[in-house]
């Protein structure tokens, strides 16, 4: 069984940085997609980053492009979300998710539906 655990959230001032971690266990698929999502109170869940191992491409939502980056440490089965230049509007619960099968991150509206496995969220609050 695939399990994902996200961590690293917290309170940060505007302009600050945070790094979220997502540790996976039980992943056996050779090809998969990893996504970072967020949901703010009263808003729909938003896919902010989608990485596909099938083609190596990464999609960044316009709202985070240039500020957020995804990286991984395969030895630790961990994916990271580095968030820089944080803004109050980045405040949300952040989730990591995985597809468990080959998925190409070409259509943002389908990211949520493509992910089979979800970790518990971690709260990120950007406030002075």
Tab-separated table of N, CA and C in Angstrom:
chain	number	residue	atom	x	y	z
A	1	UNK	N	0.845	-1.193	0.000
A	1	UNK	CA	0.000	0.000	0.000
A	1	UNK	C	0.885	1.248	0.000
A	2	UNK	N	0.564	2.164	-0.890
A	2	UNK	CA	1.322	3.410	-0.978
A	2	UNK	C	0.858	4.358	0.128
A	3	UNK	N	1.826	4.922	0.811
A	3	UNK	CA	1.525	5.929	1.830
A	3	UNK	C	2.420	7.132	1.611
A	4	UNK	N	1.833	8.300	1.777
A	4	UNK	CA	2.558	9.555	1.628
A	4	UNK	C	2.418	10.356	2.910
A	5	UNK	N	3.497	10.985	3.300
A	5	UNK	CA	3.476	11.797	4.509
A	5	UNK	C	4.123	13.137	4.216
A	6	UNK	N	3.323	14.191	4.281
A	6	UNK	CA	3.834	15.537	4.065
A	6	UNK	C	4.158	16.189	5.402
A	7	UNK	N	5.197	16.996	5.403
A	7	UNK	CA	5.591	17.693	6.624
A	7	UNK	C	6.336	18.964	6.260
A	8	UNK	N	6.591	19.786	7.264
A	8	UNK	CA	7.401	20.986	7.055
A	8	UNK	C	6.637	22.289	7.045
A	9	UNK	N	5.330	22.220	7.199
A	9	UNK	CA	4.555	23.450	7.207
A	9	UNK	C	4.805	24.271	8.460
A	10	UNK	N	4.292	25.479	8.455
A	10	UNK	CA	4.453	26.342	9.610
A	10	UNK	C	4.055	27.765	9.301
A	11	UNK	N	4.440	28.646	10.200
A	11	UNK	CA	4.160	30.070	10.061
A	11	UNK	C	5.423	30.771	9.568
A	12	UNK	N	5.266	31.574	8.543
A	12	UNK	CA	6.410	32.289	7.980
A	12	UNK	C	5.969	33.684	7.580
A	13	UNK	N	6.882	34.625	7.662
A	13	UNK	CA	6.556	35.995	7.275
A	13	UNK	C	6.567	36.144	5.762
A	14	UNK	N	5.833	37.109	5.263
A	14	UNK	CA	5.880	37.371	3.817
A	14	UNK	C	7.313	37.595	3.345
A	15	UNK	N	7.628	37.003	2.211
A	15	UNK	CA	8.982	37.075	1.680
A	15	UNK	C	9.878	35.960	2.159
A	16	UNK	N	9.424	35.197	3.120
A	16	UNK	CA	10.215	34.118	3.674
A	16	UNK	C	10.140	32.845	2.843
A	17	UNK	N	10.787	31.802	3.357
A	17	UNK	CA	10.861	30.520	2.652
A	17	UNK	C	10.486	29.367	3.579
A	18	UNK	N	10.005	28.325	2.964
A	18	UNK	CA	9.731	27.066	3.664
A	18	UNK	C	10.045	25.937	2.709
A	19	UNK	N	10.411	24.792	3.263
A	19	UNK	CA	10.576	23.600	2.449
A	19	UNK	C	9.692	22.500	3.015
A	20	UNK	N	8.778	22.045	2.177
A	20	UNK	CA	7.920	20.929	2.551
A	20	UNK	C	8.535	19.633	2.065
A	21	UNK	N	8.293	18.576	2.820
A	21	UNK	CA	8.776	17.250	2.448
A	21	UNK	C	7.602	16.305	2.286
A	22	UNK	N	7.755	15.370	1.377
A	22	UNK	CA	6.739	14.332	1.172
A	22	UNK	C	7.489	13.009	1.058
A	23	UNK	N	7.333	12.178	2.057
A	23	UNK	CA	8.014	10.887	2.070
A	23	UNK	C	7.029	9.800	1.667
A	24	UNK	N	7.447	8.982	0.720
A	24	UNK	CA	6.584	7.937	0.186
A	24	UNK	C	7.078	6.559	0.592
A	25	UNK	N	6.137	5.665	0.782
A	25	UNK	CA	6.464	4.268	1.024
A	25	UNK	C	5.508	3.395	0.242
A	26	UNK	N	5.976	2.234	-0.167
A	26	UNK	CA	5.114	1.306	-0.880
A	26	UNK	C	4.950	1.584	-2.358
A	27	UNK	N	5.716	2.543	-2.905
A	27	UNK	CA	5.602	2.859	-4.335
A	27	UNK	C	6.366	1.815	-5.140
A	28	UNK	N	5.685	1.147	-6.053
A	28	UNK	CA	6.319	0.123	-6.869
A	28	UNK	C	6.295	0.449	-8.353
A	29	UNK	N	5.505	1.408	-8.749
A	29	UNK	CA	5.393	1.744	-10.164
A	29	UNK	C	6.693	2.333	-10.686
A	30	UNK	N	7.049	1.961	-11.918
A	30	UNK	CA	8.242	2.518	-12.543
A	30	UNK	C	7.988	3.931	-13.046
A	31	UNK	N	6.784	4.177	-13.473
A	31	UNK	CA	6.417	5.505	-13.948
A	31	UNK	C	5.258	6.035	-13.111
A	32	UNK	N	5.318	7.298	-12.810
A	32	UNK	CA	4.326	7.882	-11.926
A	32	UNK	C	4.378	9.399	-12.060
A	33	UNK	N	3.439	10.039	-11.464
A	33	UNK	CA	3.450	11.493	-11.347
A	33	UNK	C	3.326	11.863	-9.875
A	34	UNK	N	4.002	12.925	-9.517
A	34	UNK	CA	3.927	13.476	-8.164
A	34	UNK	C	3.326	14.868	-8.265
A	35	UNK	N	2.397	15.162	-7.393
A	35	UNK	CA	1.784	16.487	-7.403
A	35	UNK	C	1.801	17.115	-6.033
A	36	UNK	N	1.963	18.419	-6.018
A	36	UNK	CA	1.738	19.209	-4.822
A	36	UNK	C	0.493	20.047	-5.048
A	37	UNK	N	-0.400	19.988	-4.098
A	37	UNK	CA	-1.655	20.710	-4.185
A	37	UNK	C	-1.811	21.580	-2.942
A	38	UNK	N	-2.708	22.530	-3.028
A	38	UNK	CA	-3.012	23.322	-1.852
A	38	UNK	C	-4.479	23.712	-1.856
A	39	UNK	N	-4.986	23.924	-0.661
A	39	UNK	CA	-6.373	24.356	-0.542
A	39	UNK	C	-6.475	25.375	0.570
A	40	UNK	N	-6.915	26.549	0.189
A	40	UNK	CA	-7.128	27.625	1.157
A	40	UNK	C	-8.583	27.603	1.603
A	41	UNK	N	-8.879	28.133	2.765
A	41	UNK	CA	-10.264	28.148	3.256
A	41	UNK	C	-11.207	28.802	2.263
A	42	UNK	N	-12.291	28.113	1.950
A	42	UNK	CA	-13.295	28.654	1.054
A	42	UNK	C	-12.932	28.598	-0.416
A	43	UNK	N	-11.796	27.978	-0.730
A	43	UNK	CA	-11.363	27.904	-2.125
A	43	UNK	C	-11.230	26.444	-2.566
A	44	UNK	N	-11.250	26.251	-3.870
A	44	UNK	CA	-11.066	24.917	-4.408
A	44	UNK	C	-9.600	24.509	-4.321
A	45	UNK	N	-9.395	23.204	-4.290
A	45	UNK	CA	-8.035	22.689	-4.286
A	45	UNK	C	-7.335	23.070	-5.589
A	46	UNK	N	-6.097	23.492	-5.467
A	46	UNK	CA	-5.318	23.948	-6.619
A	46	UNK	C	-4.077	23.077	-6.772
A	47	UNK	N	-3.831	22.634	-7.963
A	47	UNK	CA	-2.598	21.912	-8.247
A	47	UNK	C	-1.498	22.916	-8.529
A	48	UNK	N	-0.465	22.959	-7.704
A	48	UNK	CA	0.578	23.956	-7.894
A	48	UNK	C	1.785	23.408	-8.650
A	49	UNK	N	2.070	22.131	-8.475
A	49	UNK	CA	3.179	21.507	-9.185
A	49	UNK	C	2.795	20.078	-9.540
A	50	UNK	N	3.164	19.696	-10.757
A	50	UNK	CA	2.977	18.314	-11.173
A	50	UNK	C	4.242	17.868	-11.891
A	51	UNK	N	4.826	16.780	-11.426
A	51	UNK	CA	6.019	16.218	-12.048
A	51	UNK	C	5.696	14.826	-12.581
A	52	UNK	N	6.104	14.577	-13.821
A	52	UNK	CA	5.890	13.270	-14.415
A	52	UNK	C	7.230	12.573	-14.623
A	53	UNK	N	7.353	11.370	-14.090
A	53	UNK	CA	8.588	10.623	-14.313
A	53	UNK	C	8.618	10.040	-15.722
A	54	UNK	N	7.470	10.012	-16.401
A	54	UNK	CA	7.392	9.421	-17.734
A	54	UNK	C	8.139	10.256	-18.768
A	55	UNK	N	8.086	11.586	-18.615
A	55	UNK	CA	8.802	12.436	-19.562
A	55	UNK	C	9.736	13.427	-18.867
A	56	UNK	N	9.752	13.389	-17.543
A	56	UNK	CA	10.647	14.266	-16.805
A	56	UNK	C	10.219	15.706	-16.741
A	57	UNK	N	9.020	16.006	-17.213
A	57	UNK	CA	8.553	17.393	-17.226
A	57	UNK	C	7.860	17.766	-15.924
A	58	UNK	N	7.971	19.032	-15.594
A	58	UNK	CA	7.328	19.582	-14.407
A	58	UNK	C	6.448	20.748	-14.807
A	59	UNK	N	5.240	20.745	-14.295
A	59	UNK	CA	4.318	21.853	-14.526
A	59	UNK	C	4.243	22.689	-13.257
A	60	UNK	N	4.309	24.003	-13.418
A	60	UNK	CA	4.145	24.926	-12.306
A	60	UNK	C	2.945	25.817	-12.583
A	61	UNK	N	2.061	25.950	-11.604
A	61	UNK	CA	0.959	26.897	-11.746
A	61	UNK	C	1.528	28.312	-11.855
A	62	UNK	N	0.859	29.163	-12.601
A	62	UNK	CA	1.338	30.533	-12.789
A	62	UNK	C	1.521	31.250	-11.452
A	63	UNK	N	0.692	30.911	-10.486
A	63	UNK	CA	0.727	31.587	-9.193
A	63	UNK	C	2.006	31.308	-8.412
A	64	UNK	N	2.734	30.243	-8.766
A	64	UNK	CA	3.933	29.892	-8.018
A	64	UNK	C	5.179	29.853	-8.891
A	65	UNK	N	5.011	30.033	-10.177
A	65	UNK	CA	6.135	29.928	-11.100
A	65	UNK	C	7.221	30.938	-10.725
A	66	UNK	N	8.453	30.453	-10.674
A	66	UNK	CA	9.576	31.309	-10.310
A	66	UNK	C	9.823	31.392	-8.820
A	67	UNK	N	8.895	30.900	-8.022
A	67	UNK	CA	9.041	30.950	-6.565
A	67	UNK	C	9.116	29.563	-5.930
A	68	UNK	N	8.405	28.610	-6.496
A	68	UNK	CA	8.362	27.254	-5.950
A	68	UNK	C	9.141	26.320	-6.875
A	69	UNK	N	9.818	25.362	-6.291
A	69	UNK	CA	10.491	24.343	-7.081
A	69	UNK	C	10.323	22.977	-6.412
A	70	UNK	N	10.342	21.949	-7.220
A	70	UNK	CA	10.230	20.585	-6.731
A	70	UNK	C	11.562	19.888	-6.932
A	71	UNK	N	11.929	19.068	-5.962
A	71	UNK	CA	13.138	18.273	-6.079
A	71	UNK	C	12.895	16.956	-5.354
A	72	UNK	N	13.849	16.051	-5.490
A	72	UNK	CA	13.653	14.755	-4.851
A	72	UNK	C	14.966	14.160	-4.389
A	73	UNK	N	14.857	13.294	-3.429
A	73	UNK	CA	15.984	12.490	-2.950
A	73	UNK	C	15.507	11.043	-3.031
A	74	UNK	N	15.869	10.374	-4.109
A	74	UNK	CA	15.355	9.027	-4.337
A	74	UNK	C	15.801	8.048	-3.254
A	75	UNK	N	16.980	8.270	-2.729
A	75	UNK	CA	17.472	7.380	-1.674
A	75	UNK	C	16.600	7.437	-0.429
A	76	UNK	N	15.967	8.567	-0.240
A	76	UNK	CA	15.092	8.746	0.927
A	76	UNK	C	13.620	8.647	0.555
A	77	UNK	N	13.342	8.364	-0.715
A	77	UNK	CA	11.947	8.302	-1.183
A	77	UNK	C	11.182	9.562	-0.787
A	78	UNK	N	11.832	10.677	-0.944
A	78	UNK	CA	11.261	11.944	-0.497
A	78	UNK	C	11.271	12.970	-1.620
A	79	UNK	N	10.181	13.679	-1.727
A	79	UNK	CA	10.047	14.780	-2.670
A	79	UNK	C	9.909	16.057	-1.855
A	80	UNK	N	10.549	17.109	-2.329
A	80	UNK	CA	10.540	18.377	-1.612
A	80	UNK	C	9.842	19.462	-2.417
A	81	UNK	N	9.216	20.358	-1.716
A	81	UNK	CA	8.648	21.553	-2.319
A	81	UNK	C	9.312	22.748	-1.651
A	82	UNK	N	10.212	23.383	-2.388
A	82	UNK	CA	10.885	24.572	-1.888
A	82	UNK	C	10.059	25.782	-2.249
A	83	UNK	N	9.648	26.530	-1.250
A	83	UNK	CA	8.795	27.696	-1.459
A	83	UNK	C	9.544	28.944	-1.017
A	84	UNK	N	9.805	29.818	-1.960
A	84	UNK	CA	10.504	31.071	-1.691
A	84	UNK	C	9.597	32.257	-1.968
A	85	UNK	N	9.988	33.408	-1.459
A	85	UNK	CA	9.234	34.653	-1.675
A	85	UNK	C	7.752	34.449	-1.368
A	86	UNK	N	7.490	33.859	-0.253
A	86	UNK	CA	6.115	33.518	0.099
A	86	UNK	C	5.255	34.756	0.286
A	87	UNK	N	4.003	34.611	-0.110
A	87	UNK	CA	3.018	35.686	-0.033
A	87	UNK	C	1.861	35.241	0.848
A	88	UNK	N	1.129	36.190	1.415
A	88	UNK	CA	-0.041	35.803	2.230
A	88	UNK	C	-1.019	34.908	1.463
A	89	UNK	N	-1.132	35.109	0.169
A	89	UNK	CA	-2.056	34.289	-0.617
A	89	UNK	C	-1.565	32.861	-0.819
A	90	UNK	N	-0.357	32.561	-0.381
A	90	UNK	CA	0.121	31.183	-0.402
A	90	UNK	C	-0.375	30.393	0.806
A	91	UNK	N	-1.009	31.072	1.731
A	91	UNK	CA	-1.532	30.405	2.920
A	91	UNK	C	-2.567	29.361	2.529
A	92	UNK	N	-2.338	28.130	2.962
A	92	UNK	CA	-3.222	27.020	2.596
A	92	UNK	C	-2.727	25.753	3.287
A	93	UNK	N	-3.535	24.724	3.193
A	93	UNK	CA	-3.078	23.390	3.550
A	93	UNK	C	-2.488	22.768	2.282
A	94	UNK	N	-1.277	22.284	2.401
A	94	UNK	CA	-0.571	21.719	1.262
A	94	UNK	C	-0.579	20.197	1.344
A	95	UNK	N	-0.827	19.575	0.204
A	95	UNK	CA	-0.891	18.131	0.105
A	95	UNK	C	0.069	17.635	-0.967
A	96	UNK	N	0.657	16.482	-0.729
A	96	UNK	CA	1.375	15.810	-1.802
A	96	UNK	C	0.546	14.599	-2.220
A	97	UNK	N	0.709	14.220	-3.467
A	97	UNK	CA	-0.071	13.124	-4.019
A	97	UNK	C	0.747	12.415	-5.103
A	98	UNK	N	0.372	11.182	-5.369
A	98	UNK	CA	1.073	10.406	-6.398
A	98	UNK	C	0.064	9.642	-7.234
A	99	UNK	N	0.416	9.433	-8.497
A	99	UNK	CA	-0.509	8.747	-9.397
A	99	UNK	C	-0.414	7.231	-9.265
A	100	UNK	N	0.790	6.696	-9.060
A	100	UNK	CA	0.934	5.250	-9.027
A	100	UNK	C	0.951	4.600	-10.394
A	101	UNK	N	0.922	5.401	-11.445
A	101	UNK	CA	0.976	4.885	-12.815
A	101	UNK	C	1.503	6.011	-13.693
A	102	UNK	N	1.777	5.668	-14.938
A	102	UNK	CA	2.304	6.672	-15.851
A	102	UNK	C	1.263	7.751	-16.127
A	103	UNK	N	1.630	8.983	-15.907
A	103	UNK	CA	0.717	10.108	-16.133
A	103	UNK	C	1.541	11.310	-16.591
A	104	UNK	N	1.071	11.938	-17.647
A	104	UNK	CA	1.747	13.121	-18.167
A	104	UNK	C	1.006	14.369	-17.692
A	105	UNK	N	1.752	15.297	-17.127
A	105	UNK	CA	1.161	16.495	-16.534
A	105	UNK	C	0.874	17.548	-17.608
A	106	UNK	N	-0.038	17.265	-18.491
A	106	UNK	CA	-0.317	18.178	-19.598
A	106	UNK	C	-1.593	18.981	-19.416
A	107	UNK	N	-2.488	18.542	-18.583
A	107	UNK	CA	-3.773	19.211	-18.412
A	107	UNK	C	-4.040	19.456	-16.936
A	108	UNK	N	-3.807	20.701	-16.475
A	108	UNK	CA	-3.949	21.004	-15.038
A	108	UNK	C	-5.295	20.618	-14.445
A	109	UNK	N	-6.359	20.701	-15.237
A	109	UNK	CA	-7.687	20.402	-14.698
A	109	UNK	C	-7.856	18.932	-14.324
A	110	UNK	N	-6.933	18.088	-14.767
A	110	UNK	CA	-7.051	16.646	-14.489
A	110	UNK	C	-6.121	16.169	-13.400
A	111	UNK	N	-5.269	17.048	-12.876
A	111	UNK	CA	-4.260	16.583	-11.917
A	111	UNK	C	-4.886	15.869	-10.729
A	112	UNK	N	-5.869	16.484	-10.111
A	112	UNK	CA	-6.459	15.886	-8.908
A	112	UNK	C	-7.020	14.504	-9.182
A	113	UNK	N	-7.665	14.368	-10.341
A	113	UNK	CA	-8.312	13.095	-10.672
A	113	UNK	C	-7.281	12.017	-10.982
A	114	UNK	N	-6.105	12.432	-11.423
A	114	UNK	CA	-5.066	11.478	-11.798
A	114	UNK	C	-4.371	10.870	-10.590
A	115	UNK	N	-4.399	11.570	-9.467
A	115	UNK	CA	-3.656	11.115	-8.299
A	115	UNK	C	-4.448	10.062	-7.538
A	116	UNK	N	-3.798	8.931	-7.298
A	116	UNK	CA	-4.445	7.820	-6.600
A	116	UNK	C	-4.173	7.835	-5.102
A	117	UNK	N	-3.055	8.455	-4.743
A	117	UNK	CA	-2.627	8.408	-3.346
A	117	UNK	C	-2.390	9.826	-2.847
A	118	UNK	N	-2.882	10.083	-1.655
A	118	UNK	CA	-2.781	11.413	-1.070
A	118	UNK	C	-2.215	11.320	0.334
A	119	UNK	N	-1.360	12.269	0.674
A	119	UNK	CA	-0.886	12.373	2.034
A	119	UNK	C	-1.763	13.330	2.820
A	120	UNK	N	-1.623	13.289	4.121
A	120	UNK	CA	-2.312	14.277	4.942
A	120	UNK	C	-1.663	15.631	4.715
A	121	UNK	N	-2.447	16.656	4.790
A	121	UNK	CA	-1.948	17.983	4.506
A	121	UNK	C	-1.087	18.559	5.608
A	122	UNK	N	-0.341	19.581	5.242
A	122	UNK	CA	0.444	20.332	6.213
A	122	UNK	C	0.132	21.814	6.018
A	123	UNK	N	-0.123	22.500	7.116
A	123	UNK	CA	-0.572	23.886	7.057
A	123	UNK	C	0.604	24.830	6.839
A	124	UNK	N	0.429	25.716	5.871
A	124	UNK	CA	1.394	26.790	5.628
A	124	UNK	C	0.660	28.114	5.823
A	125	UNK	N	1.160	28.925	6.714
A	125	UNK	CA	0.555	30.227	6.973
A	125	UNK	C	1.603	31.307	6.750
A	126	UNK	N	1.281	32.233	5.865
A	126	UNK	CA	2.191	33.339	5.565
A	126	UNK	C	1.559	34.607	6.113
A	127	UNK	N	2.161	35.129	7.143
A	127	UNK	CA	1.579	36.290	7.814
A	127	UNK	C	2.645	37.018	8.615
A	128	UNK	N	2.466	38.327	8.717
A	128	UNK	CA	3.381	39.109	9.536
A	128	UNK	C	2.827	39.282	10.939
